[in-house]
mmCIF file of C-alpha atoms and ligand atoms in Angstrom:
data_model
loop_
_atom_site.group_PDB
_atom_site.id
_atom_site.type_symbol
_atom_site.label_atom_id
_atom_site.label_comp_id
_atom_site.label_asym_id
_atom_site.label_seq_id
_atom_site.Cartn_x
_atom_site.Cartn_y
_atom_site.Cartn_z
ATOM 1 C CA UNK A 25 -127.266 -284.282 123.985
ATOM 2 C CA UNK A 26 -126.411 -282.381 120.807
ATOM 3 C CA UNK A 27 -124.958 -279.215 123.429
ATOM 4 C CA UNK A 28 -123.222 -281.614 125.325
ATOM 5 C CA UNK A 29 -120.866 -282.894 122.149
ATOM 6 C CA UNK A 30 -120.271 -279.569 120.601
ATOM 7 C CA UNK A 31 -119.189 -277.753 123.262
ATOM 8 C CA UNK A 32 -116.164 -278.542 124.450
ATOM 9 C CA UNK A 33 -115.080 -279.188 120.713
ATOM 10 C CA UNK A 34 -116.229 -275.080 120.105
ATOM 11 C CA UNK A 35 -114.429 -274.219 123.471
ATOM 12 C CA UNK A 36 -111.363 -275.984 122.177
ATOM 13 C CA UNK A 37 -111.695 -274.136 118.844
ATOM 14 C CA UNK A 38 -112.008 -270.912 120.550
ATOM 15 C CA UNK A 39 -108.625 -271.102 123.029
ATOM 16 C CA UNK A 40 -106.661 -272.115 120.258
ATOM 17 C CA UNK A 41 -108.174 -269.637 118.137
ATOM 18 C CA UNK A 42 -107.587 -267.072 121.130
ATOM 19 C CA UNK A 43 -104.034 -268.636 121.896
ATOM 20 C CA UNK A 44 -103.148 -267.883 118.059
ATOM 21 C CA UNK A 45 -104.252 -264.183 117.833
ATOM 22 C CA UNK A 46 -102.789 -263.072 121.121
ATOM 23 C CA UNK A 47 -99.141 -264.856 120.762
ATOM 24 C CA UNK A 48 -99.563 -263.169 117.483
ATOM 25 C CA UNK A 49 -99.988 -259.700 118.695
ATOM 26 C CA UNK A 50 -97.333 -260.794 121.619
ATOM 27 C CA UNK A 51 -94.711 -261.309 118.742
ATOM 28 C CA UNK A 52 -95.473 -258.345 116.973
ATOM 29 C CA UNK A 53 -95.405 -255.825 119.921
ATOM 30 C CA UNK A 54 -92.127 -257.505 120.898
ATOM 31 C CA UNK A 55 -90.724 -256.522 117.225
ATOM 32 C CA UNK A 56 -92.335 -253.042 116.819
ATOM 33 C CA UNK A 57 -90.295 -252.588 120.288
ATOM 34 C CA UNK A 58 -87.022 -253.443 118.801
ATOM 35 C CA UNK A 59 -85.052 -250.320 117.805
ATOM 36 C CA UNK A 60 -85.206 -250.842 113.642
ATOM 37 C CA UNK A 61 -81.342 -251.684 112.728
ATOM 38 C CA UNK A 62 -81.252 -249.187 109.898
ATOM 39 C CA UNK A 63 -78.217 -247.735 108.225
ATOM 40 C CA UNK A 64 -76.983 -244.872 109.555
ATOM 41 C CA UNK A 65 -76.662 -241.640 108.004
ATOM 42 C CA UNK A 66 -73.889 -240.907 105.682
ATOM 43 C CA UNK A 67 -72.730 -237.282 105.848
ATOM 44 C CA UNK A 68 -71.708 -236.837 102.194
ATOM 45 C CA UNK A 69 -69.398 -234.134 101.157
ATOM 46 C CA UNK A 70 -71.244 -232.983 98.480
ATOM 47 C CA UNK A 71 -71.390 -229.978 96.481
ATOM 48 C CA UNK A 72 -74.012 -227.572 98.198
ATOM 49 C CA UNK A 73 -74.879 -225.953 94.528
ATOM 50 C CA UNK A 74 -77.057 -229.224 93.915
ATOM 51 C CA UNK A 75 -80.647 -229.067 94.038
ATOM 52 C CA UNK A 76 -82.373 -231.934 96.025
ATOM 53 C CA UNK A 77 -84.611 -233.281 93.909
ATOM 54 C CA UNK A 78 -83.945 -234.917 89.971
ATOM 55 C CA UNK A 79 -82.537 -238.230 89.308
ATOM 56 C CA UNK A 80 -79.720 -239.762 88.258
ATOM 57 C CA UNK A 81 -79.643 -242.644 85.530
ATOM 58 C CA UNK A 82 -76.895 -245.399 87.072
ATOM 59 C CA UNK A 83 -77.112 -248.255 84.533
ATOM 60 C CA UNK A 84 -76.209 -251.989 84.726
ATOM 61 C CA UNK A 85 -74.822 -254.024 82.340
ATOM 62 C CA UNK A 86 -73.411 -257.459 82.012
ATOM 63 C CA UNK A 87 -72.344 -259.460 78.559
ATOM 64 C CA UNK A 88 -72.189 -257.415 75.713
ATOM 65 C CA UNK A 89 -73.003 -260.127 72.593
ATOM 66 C CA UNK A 90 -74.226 -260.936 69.618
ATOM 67 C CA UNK A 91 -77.897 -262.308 70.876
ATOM 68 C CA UNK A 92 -79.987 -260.174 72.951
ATOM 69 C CA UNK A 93 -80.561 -262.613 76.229
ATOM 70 C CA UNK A 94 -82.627 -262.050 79.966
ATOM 71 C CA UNK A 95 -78.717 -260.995 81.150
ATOM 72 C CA UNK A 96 -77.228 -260.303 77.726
ATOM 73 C CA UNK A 97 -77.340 -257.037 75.627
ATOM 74 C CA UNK A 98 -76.990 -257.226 71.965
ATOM 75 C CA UNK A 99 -74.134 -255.593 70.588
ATOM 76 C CA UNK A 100 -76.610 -253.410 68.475
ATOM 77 C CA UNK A 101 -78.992 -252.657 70.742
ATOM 78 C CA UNK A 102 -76.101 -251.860 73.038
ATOM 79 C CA UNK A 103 -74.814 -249.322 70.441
ATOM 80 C CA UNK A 104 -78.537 -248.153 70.525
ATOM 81 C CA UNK A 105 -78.821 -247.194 73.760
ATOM 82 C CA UNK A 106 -75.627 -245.174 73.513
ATOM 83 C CA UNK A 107 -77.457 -243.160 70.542
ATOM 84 C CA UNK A 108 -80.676 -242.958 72.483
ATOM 85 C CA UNK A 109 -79.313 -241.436 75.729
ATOM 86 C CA UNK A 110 -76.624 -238.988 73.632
ATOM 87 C CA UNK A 111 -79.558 -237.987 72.205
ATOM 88 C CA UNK A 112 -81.541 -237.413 75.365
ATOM 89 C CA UNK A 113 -78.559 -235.606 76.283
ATOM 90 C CA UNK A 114 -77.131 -237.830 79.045
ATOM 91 C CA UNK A 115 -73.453 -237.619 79.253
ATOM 92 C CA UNK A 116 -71.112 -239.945 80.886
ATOM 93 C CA UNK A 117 -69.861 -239.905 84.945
ATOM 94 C CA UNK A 118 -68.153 -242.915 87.063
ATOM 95 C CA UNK A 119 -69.786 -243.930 90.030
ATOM 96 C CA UNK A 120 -67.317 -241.708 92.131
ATOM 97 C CA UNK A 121 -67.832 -239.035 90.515
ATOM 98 C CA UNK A 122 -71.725 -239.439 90.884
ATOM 99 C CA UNK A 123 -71.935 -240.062 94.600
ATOM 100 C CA UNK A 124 -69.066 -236.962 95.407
ATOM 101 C CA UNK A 125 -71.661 -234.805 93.270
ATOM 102 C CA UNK A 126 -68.669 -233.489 91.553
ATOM 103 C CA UNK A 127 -70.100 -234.241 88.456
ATOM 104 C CA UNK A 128 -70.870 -230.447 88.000
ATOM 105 C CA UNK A 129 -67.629 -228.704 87.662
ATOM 106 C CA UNK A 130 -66.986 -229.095 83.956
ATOM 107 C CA UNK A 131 -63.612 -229.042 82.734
ATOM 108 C CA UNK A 132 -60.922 -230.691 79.453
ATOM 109 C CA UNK A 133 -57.533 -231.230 81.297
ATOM 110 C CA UNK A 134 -54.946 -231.911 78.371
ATOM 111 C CA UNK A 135 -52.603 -234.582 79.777
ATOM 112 C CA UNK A 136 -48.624 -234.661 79.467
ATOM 113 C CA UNK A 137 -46.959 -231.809 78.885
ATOM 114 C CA UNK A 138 -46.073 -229.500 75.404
ATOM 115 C CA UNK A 139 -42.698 -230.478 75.150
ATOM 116 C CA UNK A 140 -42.921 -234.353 75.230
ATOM 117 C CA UNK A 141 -43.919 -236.041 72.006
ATOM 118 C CA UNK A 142 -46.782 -237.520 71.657
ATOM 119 C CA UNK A 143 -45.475 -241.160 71.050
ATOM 120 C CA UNK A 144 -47.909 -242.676 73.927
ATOM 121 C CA UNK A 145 -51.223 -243.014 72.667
ATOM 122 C CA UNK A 146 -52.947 -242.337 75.867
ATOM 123 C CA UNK A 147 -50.881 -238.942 76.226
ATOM 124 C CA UNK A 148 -52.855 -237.307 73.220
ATOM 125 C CA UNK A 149 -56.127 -237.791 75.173
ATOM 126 C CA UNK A 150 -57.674 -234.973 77.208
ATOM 127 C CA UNK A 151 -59.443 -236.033 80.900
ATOM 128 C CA UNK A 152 -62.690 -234.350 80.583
ATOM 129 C CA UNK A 153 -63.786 -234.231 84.219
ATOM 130 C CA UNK A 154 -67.708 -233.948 84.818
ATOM 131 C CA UNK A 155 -70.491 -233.291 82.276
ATOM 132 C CA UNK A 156 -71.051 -229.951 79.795
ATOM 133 C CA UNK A 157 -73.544 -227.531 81.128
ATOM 134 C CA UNK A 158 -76.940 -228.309 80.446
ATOM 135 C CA UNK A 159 -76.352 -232.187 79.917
ATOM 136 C CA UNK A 160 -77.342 -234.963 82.139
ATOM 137 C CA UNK A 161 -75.207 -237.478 84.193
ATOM 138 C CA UNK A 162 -75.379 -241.359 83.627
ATOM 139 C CA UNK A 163 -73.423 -243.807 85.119
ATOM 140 C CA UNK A 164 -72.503 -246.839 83.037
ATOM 141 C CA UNK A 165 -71.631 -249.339 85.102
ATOM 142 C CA UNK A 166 -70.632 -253.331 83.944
ATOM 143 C CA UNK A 167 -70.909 -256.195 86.239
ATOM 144 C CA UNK A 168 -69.366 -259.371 86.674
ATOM 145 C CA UNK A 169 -65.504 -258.533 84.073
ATOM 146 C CA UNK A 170 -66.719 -260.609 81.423
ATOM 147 C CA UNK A 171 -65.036 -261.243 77.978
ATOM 148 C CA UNK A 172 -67.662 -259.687 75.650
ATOM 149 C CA UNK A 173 -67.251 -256.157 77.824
ATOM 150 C CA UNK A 174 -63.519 -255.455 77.172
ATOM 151 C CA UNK A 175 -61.712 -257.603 74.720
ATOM 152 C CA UNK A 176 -58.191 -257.498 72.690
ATOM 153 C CA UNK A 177 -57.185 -257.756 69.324
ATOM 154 C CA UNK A 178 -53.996 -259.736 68.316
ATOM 155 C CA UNK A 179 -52.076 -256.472 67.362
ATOM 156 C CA UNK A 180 -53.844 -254.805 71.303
ATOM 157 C CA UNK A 181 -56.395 -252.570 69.923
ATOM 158 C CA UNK A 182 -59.558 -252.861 71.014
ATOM 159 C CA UNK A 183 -62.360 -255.351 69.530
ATOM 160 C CA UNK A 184 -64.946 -252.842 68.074
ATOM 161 C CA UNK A 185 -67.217 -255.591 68.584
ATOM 162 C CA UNK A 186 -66.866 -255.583 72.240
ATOM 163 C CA UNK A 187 -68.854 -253.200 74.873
ATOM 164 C CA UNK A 188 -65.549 -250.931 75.173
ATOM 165 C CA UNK A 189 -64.870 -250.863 71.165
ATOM 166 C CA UNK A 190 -68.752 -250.169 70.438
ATOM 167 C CA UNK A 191 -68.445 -247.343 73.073
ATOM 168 C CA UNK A 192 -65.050 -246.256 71.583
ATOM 169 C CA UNK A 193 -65.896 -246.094 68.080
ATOM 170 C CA UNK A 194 -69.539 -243.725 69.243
ATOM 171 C CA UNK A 195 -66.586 -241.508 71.556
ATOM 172 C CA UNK A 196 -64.626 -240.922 68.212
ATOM 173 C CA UNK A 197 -67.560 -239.765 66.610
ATOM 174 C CA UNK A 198 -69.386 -237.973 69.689
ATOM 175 C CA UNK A 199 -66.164 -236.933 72.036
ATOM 176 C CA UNK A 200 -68.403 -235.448 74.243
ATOM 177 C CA UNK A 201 -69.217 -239.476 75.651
ATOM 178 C CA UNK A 202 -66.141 -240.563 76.454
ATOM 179 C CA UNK A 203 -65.662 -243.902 77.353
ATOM 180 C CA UNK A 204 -65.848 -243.285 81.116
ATOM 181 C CA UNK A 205 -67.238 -246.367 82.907
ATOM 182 C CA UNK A 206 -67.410 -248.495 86.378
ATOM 183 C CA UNK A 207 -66.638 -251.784 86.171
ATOM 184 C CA UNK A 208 -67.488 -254.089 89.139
ATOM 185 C CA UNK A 209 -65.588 -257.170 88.733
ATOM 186 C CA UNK A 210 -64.166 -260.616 89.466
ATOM 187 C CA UNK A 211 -60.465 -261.400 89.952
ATOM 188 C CA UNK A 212 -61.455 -264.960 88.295
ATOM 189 C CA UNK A 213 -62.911 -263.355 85.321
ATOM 190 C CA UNK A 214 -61.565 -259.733 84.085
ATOM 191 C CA UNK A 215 -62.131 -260.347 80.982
ATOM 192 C CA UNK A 216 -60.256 -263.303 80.373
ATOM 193 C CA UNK A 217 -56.722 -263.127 77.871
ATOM 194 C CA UNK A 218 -55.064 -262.803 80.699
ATOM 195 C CA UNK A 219 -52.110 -261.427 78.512
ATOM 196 C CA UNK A 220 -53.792 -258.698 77.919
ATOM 197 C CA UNK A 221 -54.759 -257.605 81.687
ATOM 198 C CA UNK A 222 -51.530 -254.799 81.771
ATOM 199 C CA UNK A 223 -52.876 -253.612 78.648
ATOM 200 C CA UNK A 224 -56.397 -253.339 79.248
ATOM 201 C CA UNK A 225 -55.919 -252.055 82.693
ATOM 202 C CA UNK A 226 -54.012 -248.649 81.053
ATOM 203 C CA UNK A 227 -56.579 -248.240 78.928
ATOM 204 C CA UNK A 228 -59.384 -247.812 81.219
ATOM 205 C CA UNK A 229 -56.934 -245.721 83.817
ATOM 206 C CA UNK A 230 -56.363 -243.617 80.636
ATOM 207 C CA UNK A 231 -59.849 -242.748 79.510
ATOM 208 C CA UNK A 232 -60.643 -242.262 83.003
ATOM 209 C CA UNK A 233 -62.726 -245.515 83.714
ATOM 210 C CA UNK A 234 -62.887 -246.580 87.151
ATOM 211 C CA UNK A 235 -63.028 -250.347 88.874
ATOM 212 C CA UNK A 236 -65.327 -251.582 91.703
ATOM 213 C CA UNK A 237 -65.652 -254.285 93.924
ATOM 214 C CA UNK A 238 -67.632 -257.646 93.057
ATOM 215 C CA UNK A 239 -66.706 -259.295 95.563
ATOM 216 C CA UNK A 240 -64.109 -262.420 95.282
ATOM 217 C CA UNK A 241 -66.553 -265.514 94.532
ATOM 218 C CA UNK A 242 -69.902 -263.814 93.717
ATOM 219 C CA UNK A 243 -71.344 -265.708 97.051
ATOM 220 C CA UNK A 244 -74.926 -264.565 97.975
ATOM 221 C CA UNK A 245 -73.439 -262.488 101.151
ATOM 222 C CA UNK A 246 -76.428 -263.594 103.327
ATOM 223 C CA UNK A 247 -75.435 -266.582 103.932
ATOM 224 C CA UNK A 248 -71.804 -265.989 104.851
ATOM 225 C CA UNK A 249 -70.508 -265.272 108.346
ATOM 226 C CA UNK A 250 -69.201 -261.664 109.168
ATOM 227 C CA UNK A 251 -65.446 -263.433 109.288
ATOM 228 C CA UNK A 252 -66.325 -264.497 105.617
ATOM 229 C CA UNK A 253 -68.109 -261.281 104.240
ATOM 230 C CA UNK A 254 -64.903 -259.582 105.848
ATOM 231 C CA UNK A 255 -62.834 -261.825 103.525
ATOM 232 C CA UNK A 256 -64.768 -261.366 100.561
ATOM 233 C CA UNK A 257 -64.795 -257.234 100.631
ATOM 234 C CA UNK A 258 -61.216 -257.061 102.060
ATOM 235 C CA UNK A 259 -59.730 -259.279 99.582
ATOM 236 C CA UNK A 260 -61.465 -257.534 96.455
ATOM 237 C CA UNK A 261 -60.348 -254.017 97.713
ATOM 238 C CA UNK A 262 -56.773 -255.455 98.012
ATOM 239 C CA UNK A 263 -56.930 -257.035 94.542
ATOM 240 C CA UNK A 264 -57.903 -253.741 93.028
ATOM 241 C CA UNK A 265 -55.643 -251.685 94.791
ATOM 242 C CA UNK A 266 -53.096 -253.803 93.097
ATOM 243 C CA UNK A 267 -54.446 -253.127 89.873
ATOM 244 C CA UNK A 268 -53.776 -249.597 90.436
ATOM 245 C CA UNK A 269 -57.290 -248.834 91.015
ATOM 246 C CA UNK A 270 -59.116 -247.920 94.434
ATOM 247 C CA UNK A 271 -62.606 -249.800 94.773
ATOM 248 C CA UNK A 272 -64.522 -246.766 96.516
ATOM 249 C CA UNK A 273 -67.826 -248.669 95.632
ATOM 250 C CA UNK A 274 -69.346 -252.075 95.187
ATOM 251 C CA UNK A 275 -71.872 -253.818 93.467
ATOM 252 C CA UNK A 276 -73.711 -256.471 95.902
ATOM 253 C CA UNK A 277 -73.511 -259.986 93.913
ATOM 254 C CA UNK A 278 -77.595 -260.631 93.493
ATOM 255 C CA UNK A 279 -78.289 -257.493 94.883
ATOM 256 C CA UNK A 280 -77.825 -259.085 98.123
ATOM 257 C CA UNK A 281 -76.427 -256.961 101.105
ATOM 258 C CA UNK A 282 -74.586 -258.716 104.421
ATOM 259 C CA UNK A 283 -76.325 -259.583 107.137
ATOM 260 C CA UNK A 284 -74.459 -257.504 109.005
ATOM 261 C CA UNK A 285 -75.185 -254.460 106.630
ATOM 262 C CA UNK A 286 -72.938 -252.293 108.643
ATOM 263 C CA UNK A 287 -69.644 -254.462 107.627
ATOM 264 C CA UNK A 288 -70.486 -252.184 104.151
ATOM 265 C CA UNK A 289 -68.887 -248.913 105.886
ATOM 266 C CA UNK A 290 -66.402 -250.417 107.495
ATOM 267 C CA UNK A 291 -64.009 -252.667 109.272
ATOM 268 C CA UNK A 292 -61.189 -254.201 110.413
ATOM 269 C CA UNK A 293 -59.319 -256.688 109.226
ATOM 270 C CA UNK A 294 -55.408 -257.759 110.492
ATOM 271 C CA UNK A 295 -54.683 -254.310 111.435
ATOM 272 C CA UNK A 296 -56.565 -252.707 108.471
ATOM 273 C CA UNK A 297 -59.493 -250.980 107.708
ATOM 274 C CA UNK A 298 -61.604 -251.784 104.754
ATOM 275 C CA UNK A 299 -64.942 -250.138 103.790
ATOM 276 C CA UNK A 300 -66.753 -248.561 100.900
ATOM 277 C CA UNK A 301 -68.206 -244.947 100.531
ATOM 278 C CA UNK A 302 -71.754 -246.453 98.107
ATOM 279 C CA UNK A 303 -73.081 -249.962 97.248
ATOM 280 C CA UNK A 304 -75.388 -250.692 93.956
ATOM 281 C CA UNK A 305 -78.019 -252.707 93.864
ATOM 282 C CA UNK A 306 -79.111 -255.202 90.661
ATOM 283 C CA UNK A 307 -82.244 -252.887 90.091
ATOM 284 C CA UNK A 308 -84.924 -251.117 89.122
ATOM 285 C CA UNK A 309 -85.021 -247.698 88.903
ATOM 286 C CA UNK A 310 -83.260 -243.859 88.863
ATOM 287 C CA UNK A 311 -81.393 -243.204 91.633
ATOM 288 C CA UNK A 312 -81.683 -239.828 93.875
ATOM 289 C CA UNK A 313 -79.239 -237.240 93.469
ATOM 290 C CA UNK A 314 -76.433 -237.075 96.408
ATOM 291 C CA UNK A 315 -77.579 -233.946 97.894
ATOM 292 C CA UNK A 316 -81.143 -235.760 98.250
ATOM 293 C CA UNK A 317 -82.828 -236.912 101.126
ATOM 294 C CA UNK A 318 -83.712 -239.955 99.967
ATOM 295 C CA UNK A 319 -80.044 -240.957 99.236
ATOM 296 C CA UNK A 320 -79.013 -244.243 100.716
ATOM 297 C CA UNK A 321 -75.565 -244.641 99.664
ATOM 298 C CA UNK A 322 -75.444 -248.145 100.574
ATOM 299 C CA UNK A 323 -78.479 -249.102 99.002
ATOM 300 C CA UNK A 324 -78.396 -247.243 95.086
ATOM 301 C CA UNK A 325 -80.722 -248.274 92.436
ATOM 302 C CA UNK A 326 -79.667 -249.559 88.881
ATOM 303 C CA UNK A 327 -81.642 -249.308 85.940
ATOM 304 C CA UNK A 328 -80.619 -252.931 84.155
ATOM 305 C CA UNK A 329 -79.331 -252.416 80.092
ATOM 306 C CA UNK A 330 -82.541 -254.675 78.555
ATOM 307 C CA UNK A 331 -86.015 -254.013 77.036
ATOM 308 C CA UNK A 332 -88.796 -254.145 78.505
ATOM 309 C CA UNK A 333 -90.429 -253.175 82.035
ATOM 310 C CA UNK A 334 -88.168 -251.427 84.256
ATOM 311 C CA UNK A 335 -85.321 -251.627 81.565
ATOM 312 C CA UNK A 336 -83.306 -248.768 80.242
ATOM 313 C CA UNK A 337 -85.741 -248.118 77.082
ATOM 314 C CA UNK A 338 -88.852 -247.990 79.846
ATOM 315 C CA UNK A 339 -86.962 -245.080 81.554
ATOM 316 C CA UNK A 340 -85.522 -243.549 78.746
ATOM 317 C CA UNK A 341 -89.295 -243.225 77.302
ATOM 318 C CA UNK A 342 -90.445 -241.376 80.672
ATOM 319 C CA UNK A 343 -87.536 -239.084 80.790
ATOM 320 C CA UNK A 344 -88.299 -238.092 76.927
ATOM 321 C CA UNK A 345 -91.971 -237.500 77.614
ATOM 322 C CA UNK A 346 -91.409 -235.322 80.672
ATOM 323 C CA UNK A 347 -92.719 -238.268 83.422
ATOM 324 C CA UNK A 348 -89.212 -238.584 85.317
ATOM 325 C CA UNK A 349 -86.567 -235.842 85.676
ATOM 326 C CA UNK A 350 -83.115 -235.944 85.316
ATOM 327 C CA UNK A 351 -80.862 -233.536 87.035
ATOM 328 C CA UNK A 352 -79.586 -231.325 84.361
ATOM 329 C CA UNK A 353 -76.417 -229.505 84.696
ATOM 330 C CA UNK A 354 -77.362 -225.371 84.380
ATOM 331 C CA UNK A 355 -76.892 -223.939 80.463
ATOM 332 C CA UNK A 356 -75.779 -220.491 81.836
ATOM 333 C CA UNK A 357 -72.540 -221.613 84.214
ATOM 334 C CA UNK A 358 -69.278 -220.404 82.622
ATOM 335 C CA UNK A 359 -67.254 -223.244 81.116
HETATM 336 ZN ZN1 ZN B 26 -72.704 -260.268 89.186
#
């Protein structure tokens, strides 16, 4: 009697069972068939004289205030970390610069010309393009344009208690860390005092600073439509452009790429093409040189600006005991 209950209650148990495991291994064959929709490779133009292996340090910042926060950096600590990678010997390089790999070619370009006064302030400063031999590249990059990053003074100088003024006032004492930066931002923030945009916007072109896309809205791209992603990169890259800037990169709002991943190179949009050469990521670690193989150009670490695991003071500690290298420019190539 016993047999005669159990067993079509095990034989149940045992089709379903079977029913599970092979619809399983049905689905996965039919994925593993599926050609893998990767990225395609990006032929780079970039300098042969790099090596292939060494990192790159691209960091990520966002408010620069008084109270260090999960997103925030203190203003001191901020001022720190300038101090702690001078002294590592990290110099700085915009985000252009890094992924052309013309961060190499050293050279101090005085700007205007001999016979024209010096009346402009931003005609007495030399463009120092790429990093002194035997120095390493970082690329400071802030997110989001807020206030605390770049703020004005009633008379237009510069807050010194802003990210920009903190980095300004190290530059006058260290002019070999110019205030070179990327800043991936928001047409409904940058920076707020809107009076101020002009001004703010010749100061960065001056010092060599460069502008990337944040998008328009900050929208988690994957769940927009291509027709809105479109919007959202084509829209930012026009804004820019208007600023007098060109957005060659952009930094994905959450770290979050489109759907349609591919819509990062390139498309079209009423007659015009829009696309980006790189794309950063929100984290969490060195990023490959340019001429490595391991570049992705649409998918580029950031190393975020806080303590802690995986922060900038985590990295900086392997790089000063030897445990993660940094490409270095050579010491023996003629300035
Ligand atoms: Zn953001």
């Amino acid at each position: 009697m016993r047999f005669h209950y159990t067993f079509p209650f095990v034989l149940t148990i045992s089709v379903v069972f079977l029913t599970l495991i092979l619809s399983g291994c049905a689905s996965r064959s039919t994925i593993s068939k599926k050609p893998a929709k990767k990225m395609p490779v990006v032929k780079h133009p970039v300098k042969k004289t790099l090596p292939r292996k060494g990192h790159v340090l691209v960091l990520e910042y966002h408010k620069v205030v008084k109270k260090e926060a999960r997103w925030d950096r203190s203003i001191d600590r901020f001022c720190k970390d300038l101090h702690l990678l001078y002294d590592q010997g990290f110099r700085p390089i915009t985000m252009s610069e890094y992924i052309s790999g013309n961060f190499d070619s050293y050279s101090v370009v005085q700007k205007g010309n001999w016979w024209e006064p010096p009346v402009m302030h931003f005609l007495e400063r030399p463009a120092i393009k790429g990093i002194p031999p035997g120095t390493k590249p970082v690329v400071i990059t802030f997110d989001d344009s807020h206030p605390s990053q770049l703020r004005l003074l009633a008379d237009g100088s510069v807050d010194p208690d802003c990210a920009v003024g903190i980095w300004e006032r190290f530059a006058a004492k260290h002019p070999d860390f110019p205030v070179k930066a990327t800043f991936y931002v928001l047409p409904e923030m940058m920076w707020g005092q809107k009076k101020w945009r002009h001004q703010k916007l010749r100061i960065l072109k001056d010092w060599g600073c460069e502008l990337g896309s944040h998008t328009m809205n900050h929208s988690n791209l994957q769940h927009l439509s291509n027709e809105q992603v479109k919007k959202e990169f084509a829209h930012s890259i026009r804004f820019i452009e208007k600023l007098g800037f060109t957005a060659n990169t952009i930094a994905l709002p959450y770290g979050v790429a489109p759907r349609n991943r591919y819509l990062l190179r390139g498309f079209k949009l009423d007659g015009k093409w829009y696309g980006f050469k790189a794309a950063v990521l929100g984290g969490a670690g060195p990023a490959p040189l340019p001429s490595s193989k391991r570049f992705e150009p649409f998918r580029i670490p950031r190393v975020q600006g806080i303590n802690g695991f995986l922060g900038i003071n985590y990295w900086l500690r392997k790089v000063k005991y030897g445990k993660l290298r940094i490409y270095t420019t050579s010491k023996t190539r003629p300035l």
